[in-house]
XYZ file of C-alpha atoms in Angstrom:
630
model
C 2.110 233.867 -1.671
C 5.120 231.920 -0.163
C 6.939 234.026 2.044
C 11.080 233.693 0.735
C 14.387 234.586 2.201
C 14.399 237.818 -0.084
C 17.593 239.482 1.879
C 19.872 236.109 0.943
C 19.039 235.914 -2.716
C 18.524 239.306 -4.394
C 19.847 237.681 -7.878
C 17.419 235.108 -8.220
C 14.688 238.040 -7.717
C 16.671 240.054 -10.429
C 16.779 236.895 -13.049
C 13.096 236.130 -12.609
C 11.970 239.304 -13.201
C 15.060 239.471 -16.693
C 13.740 236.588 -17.764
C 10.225 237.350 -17.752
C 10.896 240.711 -19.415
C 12.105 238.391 -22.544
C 8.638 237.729 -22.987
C 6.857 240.612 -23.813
C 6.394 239.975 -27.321
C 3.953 237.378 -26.469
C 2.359 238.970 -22.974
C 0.287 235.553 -22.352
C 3.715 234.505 -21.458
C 4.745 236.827 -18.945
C 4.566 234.805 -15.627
C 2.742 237.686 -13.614
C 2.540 235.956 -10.367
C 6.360 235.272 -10.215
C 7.345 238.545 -11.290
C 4.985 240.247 -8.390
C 6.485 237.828 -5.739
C 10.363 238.583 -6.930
C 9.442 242.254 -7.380
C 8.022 241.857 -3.794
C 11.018 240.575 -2.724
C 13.674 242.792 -4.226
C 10.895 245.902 -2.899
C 10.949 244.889 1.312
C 14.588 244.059 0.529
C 15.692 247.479 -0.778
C 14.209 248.822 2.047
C 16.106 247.084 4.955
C 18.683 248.978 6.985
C 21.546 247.647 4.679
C 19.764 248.005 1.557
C 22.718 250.183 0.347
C 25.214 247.531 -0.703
C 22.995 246.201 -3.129
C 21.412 249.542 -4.554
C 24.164 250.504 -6.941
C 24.535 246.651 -8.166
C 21.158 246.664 -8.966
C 20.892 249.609 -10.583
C 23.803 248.502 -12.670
C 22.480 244.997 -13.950
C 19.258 245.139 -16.276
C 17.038 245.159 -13.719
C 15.920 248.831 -14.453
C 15.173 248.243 -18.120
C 13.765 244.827 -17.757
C 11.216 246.818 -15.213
C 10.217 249.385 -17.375
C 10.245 246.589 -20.523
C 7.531 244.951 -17.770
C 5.738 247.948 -16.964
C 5.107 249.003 -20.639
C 3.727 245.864 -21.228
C 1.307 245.124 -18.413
C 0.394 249.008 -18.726
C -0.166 249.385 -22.906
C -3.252 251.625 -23.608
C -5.252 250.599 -20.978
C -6.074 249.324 -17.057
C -5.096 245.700 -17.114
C -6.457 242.702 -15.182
C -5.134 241.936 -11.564
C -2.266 239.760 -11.940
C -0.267 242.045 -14.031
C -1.667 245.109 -11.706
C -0.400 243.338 -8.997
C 3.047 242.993 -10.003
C 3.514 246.726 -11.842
C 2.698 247.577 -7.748
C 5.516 245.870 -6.983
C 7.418 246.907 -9.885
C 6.848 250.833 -9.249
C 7.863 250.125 -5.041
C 11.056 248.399 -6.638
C 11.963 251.464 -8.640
C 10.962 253.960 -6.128
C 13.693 252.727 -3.811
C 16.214 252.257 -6.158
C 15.970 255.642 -7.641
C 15.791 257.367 -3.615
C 19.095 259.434 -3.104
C 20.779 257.566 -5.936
C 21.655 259.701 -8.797
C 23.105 256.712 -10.784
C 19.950 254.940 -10.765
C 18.546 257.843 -11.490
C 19.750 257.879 -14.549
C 19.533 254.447 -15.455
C 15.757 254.604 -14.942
C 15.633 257.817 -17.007
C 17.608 256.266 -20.050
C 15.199 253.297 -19.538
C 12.201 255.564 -20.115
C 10.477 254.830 -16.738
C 9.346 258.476 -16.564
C 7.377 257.970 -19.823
C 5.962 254.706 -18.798
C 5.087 256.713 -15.796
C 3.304 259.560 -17.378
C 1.431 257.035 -19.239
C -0.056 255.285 -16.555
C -0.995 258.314 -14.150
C -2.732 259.709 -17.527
C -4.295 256.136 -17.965
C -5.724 255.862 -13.689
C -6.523 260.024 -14.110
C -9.629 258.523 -16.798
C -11.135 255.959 -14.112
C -14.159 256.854 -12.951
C -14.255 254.541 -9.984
C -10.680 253.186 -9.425
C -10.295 250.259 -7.045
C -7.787 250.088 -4.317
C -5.315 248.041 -6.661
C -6.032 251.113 -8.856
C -5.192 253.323 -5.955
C -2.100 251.901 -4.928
C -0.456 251.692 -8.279
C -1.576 255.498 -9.171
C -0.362 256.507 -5.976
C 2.964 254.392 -5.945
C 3.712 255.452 -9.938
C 3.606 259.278 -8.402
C 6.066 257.893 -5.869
C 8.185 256.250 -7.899
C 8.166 259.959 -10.295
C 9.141 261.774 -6.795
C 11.753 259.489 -6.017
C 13.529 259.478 -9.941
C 12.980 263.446 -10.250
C 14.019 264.729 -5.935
C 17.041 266.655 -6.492
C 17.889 265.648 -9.779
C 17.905 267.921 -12.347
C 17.856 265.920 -15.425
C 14.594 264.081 -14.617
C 13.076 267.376 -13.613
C 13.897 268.664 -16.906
C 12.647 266.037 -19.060
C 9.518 266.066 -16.606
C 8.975 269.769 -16.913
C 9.443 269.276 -20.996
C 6.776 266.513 -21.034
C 4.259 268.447 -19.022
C 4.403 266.035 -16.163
C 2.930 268.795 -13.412
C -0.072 268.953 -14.993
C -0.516 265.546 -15.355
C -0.374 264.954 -11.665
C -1.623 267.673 -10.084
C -4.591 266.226 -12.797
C -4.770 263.130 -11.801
C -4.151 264.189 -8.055
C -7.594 266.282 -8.345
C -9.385 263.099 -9.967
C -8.901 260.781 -7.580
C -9.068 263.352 -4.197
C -10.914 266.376 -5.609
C -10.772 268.027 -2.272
C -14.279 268.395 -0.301
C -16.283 266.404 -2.428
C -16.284 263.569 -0.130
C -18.719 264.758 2.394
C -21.258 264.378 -0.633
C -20.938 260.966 -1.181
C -23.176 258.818 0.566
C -20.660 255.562 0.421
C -24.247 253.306 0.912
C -23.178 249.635 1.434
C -19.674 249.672 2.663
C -18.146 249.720 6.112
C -16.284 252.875 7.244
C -13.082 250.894 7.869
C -13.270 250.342 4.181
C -14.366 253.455 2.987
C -11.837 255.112 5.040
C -8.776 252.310 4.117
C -9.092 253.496 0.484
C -9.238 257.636 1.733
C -6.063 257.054 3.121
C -4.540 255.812 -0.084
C -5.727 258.525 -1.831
C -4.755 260.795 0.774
C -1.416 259.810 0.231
C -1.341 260.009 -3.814
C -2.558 263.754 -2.718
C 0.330 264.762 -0.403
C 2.718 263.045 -3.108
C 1.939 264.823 -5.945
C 1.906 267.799 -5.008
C 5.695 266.760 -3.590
C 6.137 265.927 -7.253
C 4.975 269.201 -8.292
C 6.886 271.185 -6.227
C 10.405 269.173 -7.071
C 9.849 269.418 -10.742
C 8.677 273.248 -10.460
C 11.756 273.826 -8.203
C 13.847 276.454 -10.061
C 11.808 277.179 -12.689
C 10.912 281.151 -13.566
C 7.419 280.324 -14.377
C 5.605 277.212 -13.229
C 5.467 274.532 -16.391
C 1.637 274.369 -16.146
C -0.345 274.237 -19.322
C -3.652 275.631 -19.940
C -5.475 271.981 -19.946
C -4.589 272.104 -15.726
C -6.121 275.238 -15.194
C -9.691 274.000 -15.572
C -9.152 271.078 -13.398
C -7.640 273.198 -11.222
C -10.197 276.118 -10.758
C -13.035 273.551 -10.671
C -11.488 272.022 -7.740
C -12.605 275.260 -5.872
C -16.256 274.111 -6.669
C -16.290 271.793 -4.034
C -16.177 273.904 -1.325
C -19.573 275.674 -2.638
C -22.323 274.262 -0.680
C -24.833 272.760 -3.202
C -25.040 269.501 -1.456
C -25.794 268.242 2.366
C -22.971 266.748 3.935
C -23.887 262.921 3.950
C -20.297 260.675 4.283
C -20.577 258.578 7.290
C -16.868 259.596 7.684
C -18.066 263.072 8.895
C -19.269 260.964 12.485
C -15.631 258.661 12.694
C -13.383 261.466 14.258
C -10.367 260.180 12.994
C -11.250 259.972 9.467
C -12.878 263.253 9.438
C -9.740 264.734 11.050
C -7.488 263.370 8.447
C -10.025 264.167 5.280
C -10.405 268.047 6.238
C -6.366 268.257 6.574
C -5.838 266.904 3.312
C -8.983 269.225 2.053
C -7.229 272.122 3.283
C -3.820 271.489 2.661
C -4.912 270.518 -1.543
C -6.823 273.728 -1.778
C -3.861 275.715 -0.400
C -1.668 273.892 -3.245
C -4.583 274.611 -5.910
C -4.688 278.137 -4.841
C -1.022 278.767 -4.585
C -0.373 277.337 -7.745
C -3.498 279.597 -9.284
C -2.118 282.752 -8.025
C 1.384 282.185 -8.801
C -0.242 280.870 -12.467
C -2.658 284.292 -12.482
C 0.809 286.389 -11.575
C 3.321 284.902 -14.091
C 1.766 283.965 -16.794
C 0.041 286.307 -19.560
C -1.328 282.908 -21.258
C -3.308 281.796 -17.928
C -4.983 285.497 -17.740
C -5.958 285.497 -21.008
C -7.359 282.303 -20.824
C -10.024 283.580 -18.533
C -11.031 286.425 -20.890
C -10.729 284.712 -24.126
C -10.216 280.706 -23.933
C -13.852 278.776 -25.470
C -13.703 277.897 -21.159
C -13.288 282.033 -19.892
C -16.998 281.951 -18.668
C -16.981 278.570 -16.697
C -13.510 279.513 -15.069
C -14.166 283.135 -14.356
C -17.274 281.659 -13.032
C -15.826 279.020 -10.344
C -13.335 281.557 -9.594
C -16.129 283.824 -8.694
C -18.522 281.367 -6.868
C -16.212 280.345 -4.762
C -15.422 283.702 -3.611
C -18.861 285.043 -2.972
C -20.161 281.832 -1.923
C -17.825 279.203 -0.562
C -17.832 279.124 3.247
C -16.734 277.104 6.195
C -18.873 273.573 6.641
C -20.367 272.633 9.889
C -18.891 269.689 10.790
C -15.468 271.969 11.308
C -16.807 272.948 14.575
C -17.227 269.111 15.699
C -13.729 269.401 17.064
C -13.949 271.748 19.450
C -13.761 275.567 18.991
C -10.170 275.887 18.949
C -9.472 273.664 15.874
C -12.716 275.527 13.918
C -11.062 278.900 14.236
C -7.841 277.099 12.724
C -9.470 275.522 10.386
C -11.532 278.770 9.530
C -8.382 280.756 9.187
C -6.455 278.536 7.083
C -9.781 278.761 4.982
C -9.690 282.625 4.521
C -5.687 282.597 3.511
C -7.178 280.257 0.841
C -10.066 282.805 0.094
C -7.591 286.103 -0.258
C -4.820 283.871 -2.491
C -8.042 283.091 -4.888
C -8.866 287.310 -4.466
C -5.029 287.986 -5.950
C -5.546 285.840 -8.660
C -8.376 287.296 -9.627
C -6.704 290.590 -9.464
C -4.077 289.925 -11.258
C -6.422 287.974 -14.026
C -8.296 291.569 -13.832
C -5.041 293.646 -14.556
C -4.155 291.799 -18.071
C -3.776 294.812 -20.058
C -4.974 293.033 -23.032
C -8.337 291.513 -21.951
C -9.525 294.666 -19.496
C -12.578 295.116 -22.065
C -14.046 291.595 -21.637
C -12.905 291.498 -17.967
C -14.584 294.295 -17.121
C -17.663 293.153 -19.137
C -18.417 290.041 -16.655
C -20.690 291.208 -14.013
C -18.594 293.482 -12.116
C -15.578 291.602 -11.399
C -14.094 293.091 -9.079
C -16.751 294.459 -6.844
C -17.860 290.517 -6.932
C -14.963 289.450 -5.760
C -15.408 291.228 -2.050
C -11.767 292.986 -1.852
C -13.347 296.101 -1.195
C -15.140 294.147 1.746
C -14.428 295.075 5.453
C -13.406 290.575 5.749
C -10.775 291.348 3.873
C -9.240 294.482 5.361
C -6.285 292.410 6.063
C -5.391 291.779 2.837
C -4.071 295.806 2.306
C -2.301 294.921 -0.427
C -4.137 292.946 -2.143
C -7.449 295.959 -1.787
C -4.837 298.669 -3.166
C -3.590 296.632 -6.156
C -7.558 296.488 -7.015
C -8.350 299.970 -6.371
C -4.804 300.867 -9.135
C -6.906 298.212 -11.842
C -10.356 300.303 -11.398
C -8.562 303.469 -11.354
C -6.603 302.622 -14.164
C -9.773 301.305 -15.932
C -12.201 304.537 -15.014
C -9.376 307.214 -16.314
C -11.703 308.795 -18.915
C -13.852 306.505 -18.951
C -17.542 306.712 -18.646
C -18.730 303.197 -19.514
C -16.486 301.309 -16.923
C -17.009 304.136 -14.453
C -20.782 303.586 -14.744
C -20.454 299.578 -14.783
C -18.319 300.122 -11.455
C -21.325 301.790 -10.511
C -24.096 299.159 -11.515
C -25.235 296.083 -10.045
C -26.699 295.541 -6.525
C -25.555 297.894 -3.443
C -23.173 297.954 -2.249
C -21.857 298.641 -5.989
C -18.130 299.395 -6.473
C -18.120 303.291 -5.364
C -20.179 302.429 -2.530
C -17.230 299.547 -1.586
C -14.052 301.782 -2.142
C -16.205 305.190 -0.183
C -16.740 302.511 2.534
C -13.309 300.915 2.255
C -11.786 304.735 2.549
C -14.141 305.883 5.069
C -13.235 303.072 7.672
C -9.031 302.453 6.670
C -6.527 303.692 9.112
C -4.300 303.179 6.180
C -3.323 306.332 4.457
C -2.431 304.223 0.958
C -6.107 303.003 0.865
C -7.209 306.333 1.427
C -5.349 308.523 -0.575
C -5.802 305.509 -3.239
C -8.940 304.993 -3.034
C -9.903 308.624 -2.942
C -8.681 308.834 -6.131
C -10.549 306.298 -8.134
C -13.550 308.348 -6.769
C -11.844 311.866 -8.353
C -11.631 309.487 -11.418
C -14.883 308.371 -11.942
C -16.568 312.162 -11.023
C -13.795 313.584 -13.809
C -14.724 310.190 -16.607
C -18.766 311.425 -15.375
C -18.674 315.039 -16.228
C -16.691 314.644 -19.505
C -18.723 316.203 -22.642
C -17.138 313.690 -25.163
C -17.350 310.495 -23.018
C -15.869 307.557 -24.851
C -18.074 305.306 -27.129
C -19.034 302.105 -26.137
C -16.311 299.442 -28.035
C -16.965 297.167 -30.493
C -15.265 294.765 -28.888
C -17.540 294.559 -25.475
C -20.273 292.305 -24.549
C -23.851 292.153 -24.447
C -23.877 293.155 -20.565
C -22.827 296.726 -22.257
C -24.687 299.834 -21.487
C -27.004 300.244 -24.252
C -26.413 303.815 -25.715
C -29.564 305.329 -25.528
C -29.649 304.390 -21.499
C -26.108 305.762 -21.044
C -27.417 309.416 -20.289
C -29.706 308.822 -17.953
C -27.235 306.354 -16.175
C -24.666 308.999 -15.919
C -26.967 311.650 -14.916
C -28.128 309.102 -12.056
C -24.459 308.401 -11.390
C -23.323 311.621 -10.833
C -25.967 312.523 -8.549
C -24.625 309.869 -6.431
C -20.956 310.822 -6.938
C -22.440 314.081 -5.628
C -23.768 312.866 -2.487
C -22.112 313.956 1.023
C -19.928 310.781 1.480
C -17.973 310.725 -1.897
C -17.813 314.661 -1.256
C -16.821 313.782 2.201
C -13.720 312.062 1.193
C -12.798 314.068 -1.659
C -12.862 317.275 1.309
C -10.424 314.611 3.363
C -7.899 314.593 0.691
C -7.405 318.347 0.660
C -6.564 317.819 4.066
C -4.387 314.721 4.090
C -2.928 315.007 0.911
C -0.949 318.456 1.961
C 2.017 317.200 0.880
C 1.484 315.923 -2.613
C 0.360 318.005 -5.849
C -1.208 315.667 -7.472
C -3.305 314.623 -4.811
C -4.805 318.334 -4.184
C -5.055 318.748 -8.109
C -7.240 316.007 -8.213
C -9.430 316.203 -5.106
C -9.887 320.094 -6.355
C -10.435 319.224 -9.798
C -13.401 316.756 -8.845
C -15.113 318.712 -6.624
C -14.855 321.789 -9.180
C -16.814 319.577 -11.017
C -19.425 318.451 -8.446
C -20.193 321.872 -7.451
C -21.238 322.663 -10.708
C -24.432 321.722 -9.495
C -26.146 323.378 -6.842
C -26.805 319.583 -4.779
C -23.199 319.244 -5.158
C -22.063 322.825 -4.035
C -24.198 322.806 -1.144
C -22.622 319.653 -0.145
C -19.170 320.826 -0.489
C -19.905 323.942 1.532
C -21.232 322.202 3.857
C -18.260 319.252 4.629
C -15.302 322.320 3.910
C -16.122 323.389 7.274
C -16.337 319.981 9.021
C -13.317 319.136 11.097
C -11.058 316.691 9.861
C -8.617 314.145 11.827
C -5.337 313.945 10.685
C -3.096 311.027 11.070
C 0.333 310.946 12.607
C 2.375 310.270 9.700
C 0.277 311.253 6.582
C 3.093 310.295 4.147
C 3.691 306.640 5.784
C 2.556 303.908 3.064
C 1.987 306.896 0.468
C 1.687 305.494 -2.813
C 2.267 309.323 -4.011
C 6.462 309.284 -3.860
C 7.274 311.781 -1.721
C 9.651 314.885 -3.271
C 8.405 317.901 -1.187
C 8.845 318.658 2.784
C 5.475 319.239 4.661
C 4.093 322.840 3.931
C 2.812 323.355 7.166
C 2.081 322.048 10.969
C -1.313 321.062 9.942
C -0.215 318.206 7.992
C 1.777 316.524 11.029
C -1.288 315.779 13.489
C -4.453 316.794 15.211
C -7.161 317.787 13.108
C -8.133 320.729 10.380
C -10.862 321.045 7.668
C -11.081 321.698 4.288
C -11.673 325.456 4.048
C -8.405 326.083 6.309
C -6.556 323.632 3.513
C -8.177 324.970 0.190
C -7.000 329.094 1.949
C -3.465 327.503 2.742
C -3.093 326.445 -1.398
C -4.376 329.902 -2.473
C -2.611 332.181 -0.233
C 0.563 329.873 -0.832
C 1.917 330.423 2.978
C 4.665 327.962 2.474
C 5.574 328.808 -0.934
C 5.158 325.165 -1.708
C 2.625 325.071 -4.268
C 2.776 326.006 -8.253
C 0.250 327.982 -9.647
C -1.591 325.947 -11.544
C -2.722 324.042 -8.029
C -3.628 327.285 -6.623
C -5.831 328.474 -10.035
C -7.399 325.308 -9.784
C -8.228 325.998 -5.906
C -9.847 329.540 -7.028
C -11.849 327.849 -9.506
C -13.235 325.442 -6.690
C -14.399 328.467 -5.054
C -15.529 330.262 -7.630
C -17.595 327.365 -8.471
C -18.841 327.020 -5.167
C -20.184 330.898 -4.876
C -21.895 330.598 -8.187
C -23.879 328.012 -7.479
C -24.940 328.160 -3.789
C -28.133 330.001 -5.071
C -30.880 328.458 -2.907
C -32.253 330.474 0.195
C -31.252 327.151 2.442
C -27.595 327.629 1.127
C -27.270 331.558 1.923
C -25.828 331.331 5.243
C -23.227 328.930 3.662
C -22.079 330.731 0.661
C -21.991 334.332 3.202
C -19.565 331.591 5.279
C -17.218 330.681 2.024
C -17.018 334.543 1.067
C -16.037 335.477 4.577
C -13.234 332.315 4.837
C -11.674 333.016 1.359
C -12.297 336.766 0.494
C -9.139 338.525 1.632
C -6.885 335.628 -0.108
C -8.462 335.904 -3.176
C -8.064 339.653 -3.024
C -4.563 339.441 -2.157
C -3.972 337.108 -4.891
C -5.757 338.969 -7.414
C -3.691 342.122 -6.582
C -0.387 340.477 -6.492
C 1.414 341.703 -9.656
C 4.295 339.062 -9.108
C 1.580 336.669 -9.839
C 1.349 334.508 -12.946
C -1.752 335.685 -15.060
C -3.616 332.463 -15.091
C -3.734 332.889 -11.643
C -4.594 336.150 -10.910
C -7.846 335.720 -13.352
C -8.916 332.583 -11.486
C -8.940 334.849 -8.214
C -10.499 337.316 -10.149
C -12.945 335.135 -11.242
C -13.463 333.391 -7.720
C -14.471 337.033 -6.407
C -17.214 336.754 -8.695
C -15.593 338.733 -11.730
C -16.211 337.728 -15.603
């Protein structure tokens, strides 16, 4: 191609490329060659240092309709030969730089209808199976030419938002770079400095759209991503699932591998950002991975990649500085895909088929001790799973099945080793839950609406008898004892540690175990109420509850006997009961030297309770009965 003076003659460039949009009604007539070289010209001209004085001009004269009259027709309803590829590449750089900080030409483009002729042919390169680097540069310069019409400018990011243009390039941006899966091709018969030339383009149509995505979304209450994203967008995560060996000759040129595992991390960050802010916002997305004809094959990626994606080898070629980077940028990935999934696990109106898939949450790892530092996160799943095993025996005993470590074993472990008094207050309390859904006598029927991973009905009592044996075991007990302790200050806590443990004693395994951890010291932390999910409406009852260390019995006396005058008396009847409970059925010889040790601990309260005439009646029979009266 000649080379031209393009700065001295912008007009001539402008009536080549008018006149040539005359002829669209006949496209054998369109002179491709000339209008790539004018649109070539008018493109490195715009982007000189003075390429202001003739921005507005242009804009003004019909050089923006005659583009997009040029555009539709080299780009009708599908991929066109070269010549007319050629120039729509020079077209799109023509347009991008006209419609850069220039509202005005912003406009005119828009009343044109360049951003449908650009929707059109990123849907159109989003279908090619193996684009070619003409194909590469015209997807990625039509995303371009989007960012530069829409930057700033609200009524392009309108109309884009209204014609579902996020989708279709954070679509297209996946097709062309779906992000890891380049390690798997083997690129036989081609250099690297090809191979890599044509990464770098789609690098670049990678970082751009999700520019694009991000302007558009800009302002908007709930991202304007449709449903046919989402599966694009959660099979992304795939990628980073080892199923493949790692094969590119790119992983051995340092540079290229450098630049390929930024852009890998940097598009999952996008995909997961825009998953969890998808999974937050919208009630559509949730239900789509309970209920849409794709729930099983999302939920499923979503799942894989959390159990199973990890970090690849060739990370640590780089030294072992940039591998812990690149490993820690990977695991803020890993906990944003954990909140979606929590928040896809909290839609009130799909918990039944949720909760049917395989044990959701406890696949997901939140309970795990990797991701201890996502606190939040681990409480807003232990809320879900208490919400879901309130009265519950079939989700308390699915929370319970599966592989160990199954759910209880994760949130006993979780509470057991978290300096955080939310988790463990929390997290006690799902455990209370499931021991109260356990020993119900009218446990709920299994729905109509569940699965065929339901508990078949004839297996559910010996599955709860087996459950509750292990809810019985010394370290569910152990933790329920802890929150006698800890949970000083609040009610509801003590009513529902006492309440379950009522419960487990009712069984001599259970009783003896109870007996046994009452008088086991506990360590009390600083500042019980810090975190507290529990709001906070009484002062601390007594010095106990401020620091050091105390046990259970010295708790469960300080409730009965009321010292501080802090606690109603339904919490204390309910504390006599848990005695009561206790002395009835530590009846083996092994447990005589413990139940002598309860009677000596909480025999003079009880008598001073059942003798106090000021107290209400409820209460006085519970101490009554705790003494071993009918």
């Amino acid at each position: 191609m000649a080379e031209l003076d393009l700065a001295g003659n912008p007009d001539r460039l402008v009536e080549i490329i008018v006149a040539a949009s005359h002829n669209v009604i006949d496209k054998g007539l369109i002179p491709w060659p000339q209008v790539e070289e004018a649109a070539q010209g008018l493109a490195n001209c715009l982007r000189s240092k003075d390429s202001a004085d003739h921005r507005t001009a242009l804009g003004q004269s019909a050089l923006p309709k005659s583009i997009v009259t040029l555009l539709g027709a080299a780009y009708g309803h599908e991929i066109p030969t070269t010549p007319p590829k050629l120039a729509t590449f020079e077209m799109l750089r023509v347009a991008a730089n006209l419609c850069m900080d220039h509202d005005v030409n912003r406009q005119q483009f828009l009343d044109a209808g360049l951003l449908d002729i650009l929707l059109s042919l990123i849907g159109l390169h989003r279908q090619l199976a193996n684009p070619s680097a003409d194909d590469l540069k015209v997807a990625k310069t039509a995303v371009g030419s989007m960012l530069n019409a829409c930057l700033g400018y609200e009524p392009a990011k309108l109309y884009l938002r209204k014609s579902g243009a996020p989708g279709a390039v954070i679509s297209l941006s996946l097709a062309i770079y779906p992000p890891g899966e380049w390690t798997s091709r083997p690129e036989t018969g081609e250099n690297v400095d090809s191979i890599s030339s044509l990464y770098q383009i789609r690098i670049g149509l990678v970082d751009w759209s999700w520019r694009v995505v991000s302007a558009i979304n800009e302002g908007a209450e709930v991202p304007p991503i449709g449903l046919e994203t989402l599966g694009p967008l959660v099979l992304s995560l795939s990628n980073f699932v080892p199923t493949r060996p790692a094969q590119s000759p790119l992983i051995n040129d340092v540079d290229s591998r450098n630049a390929l595992i930024v852009a890998d991390l940097e598009a999952l960050e996008e995909s997961v950002t825009l998953l969890e802010a998808l999974s937050l916002d919208s009630e559509e997305v949730r239900l789509a991975f309970a209920e849409s004809p794709e729930a099983d094959k999302l939920l499923g990626s979503v799942l894989d990649f959390i159990e199973l994606a990890n970090y690849p080898q060739y990370w640590s070629l780089d030294g072992e500085e940039e591998r812990k980077r690149r490993e820690k940028h990977f695991d803020v990935c890993k906990a944003g895909v954990i909140k979606a999934l929590i928040s896809i696990a909290g839609e009130q109106k799909a918990m039944d088929s949720l909760w049917n898939k395989d044990g959701l949450l406890t696949r997901s790892g939140i309970w795990e001790k990797e991701c201890d530092m996502a606190e939040t996160v681990q409480v807003s799943a232990i809320g879900i799973t208490k919400h879901l095993c309130n009265s519950d025996a079939n989700n308390t005993l699915r929370l319970m099945s599966g592989p160990s470590p199954n759910g209880v074993d994760q949130i006993q472990a979780l509470v057991e080793r978290s300096d955080s008094v939310i988790v463990k207050s929390e997290g006690t309390r799902v455990l209370a839950y499931c021991v109260k859904s356990l020993w119900r006598k009218d446990p709920a029927p299994v729905t109509q609406s569940t699965t065929t991973t339901d508990i078949p009905q004839q297996d559910t009592t010996v599955q709860r008898r087996e459950a509750a044996y292990a809810l019985s075991r010394t370290p569910i007990v152990r933790a329920l004892v802890d929150l006698l302790v800890t949970g000083q200050k609040h009610t509801i806590l003590l009513n529902e540690s006492s309440f379950a443990l009522t419960l487990i004693a009712s069984k001599p395994e259970g009783a003896t175990n109870i007996a046994t951890e009452l008088f086991t010291p506990v360590q009390i932390p600083q500042n019980p109420a810090q975190n507290s999910a529990i709001q906070l409406t009484e002062e601390p009852q007594s010095s106990q509850a401020n620091s050091g260390s105390s046990n259970g019995a010295a708790s469960l006396k300080s409730v009965v006997s009321n010292d501080s005058g802090k606690h109603p008396p339904e919490l204390r009847a309910n504390a006599c009961s848990l005695i009561g409970t206790l002395l009835r059925n530590l009846t083996s010889e092994a447990s005589k030297s413990l139940k002598e040790q309860v009677v000596a601990e909480f025999s003079d309260s009880l008598t001073a309770v059942s003798q106090d005439k000021d107290s209400p009646e409820k209460l006085v029979h519970a101490a009554k009965w705790a003494l071993g009266g009918p």
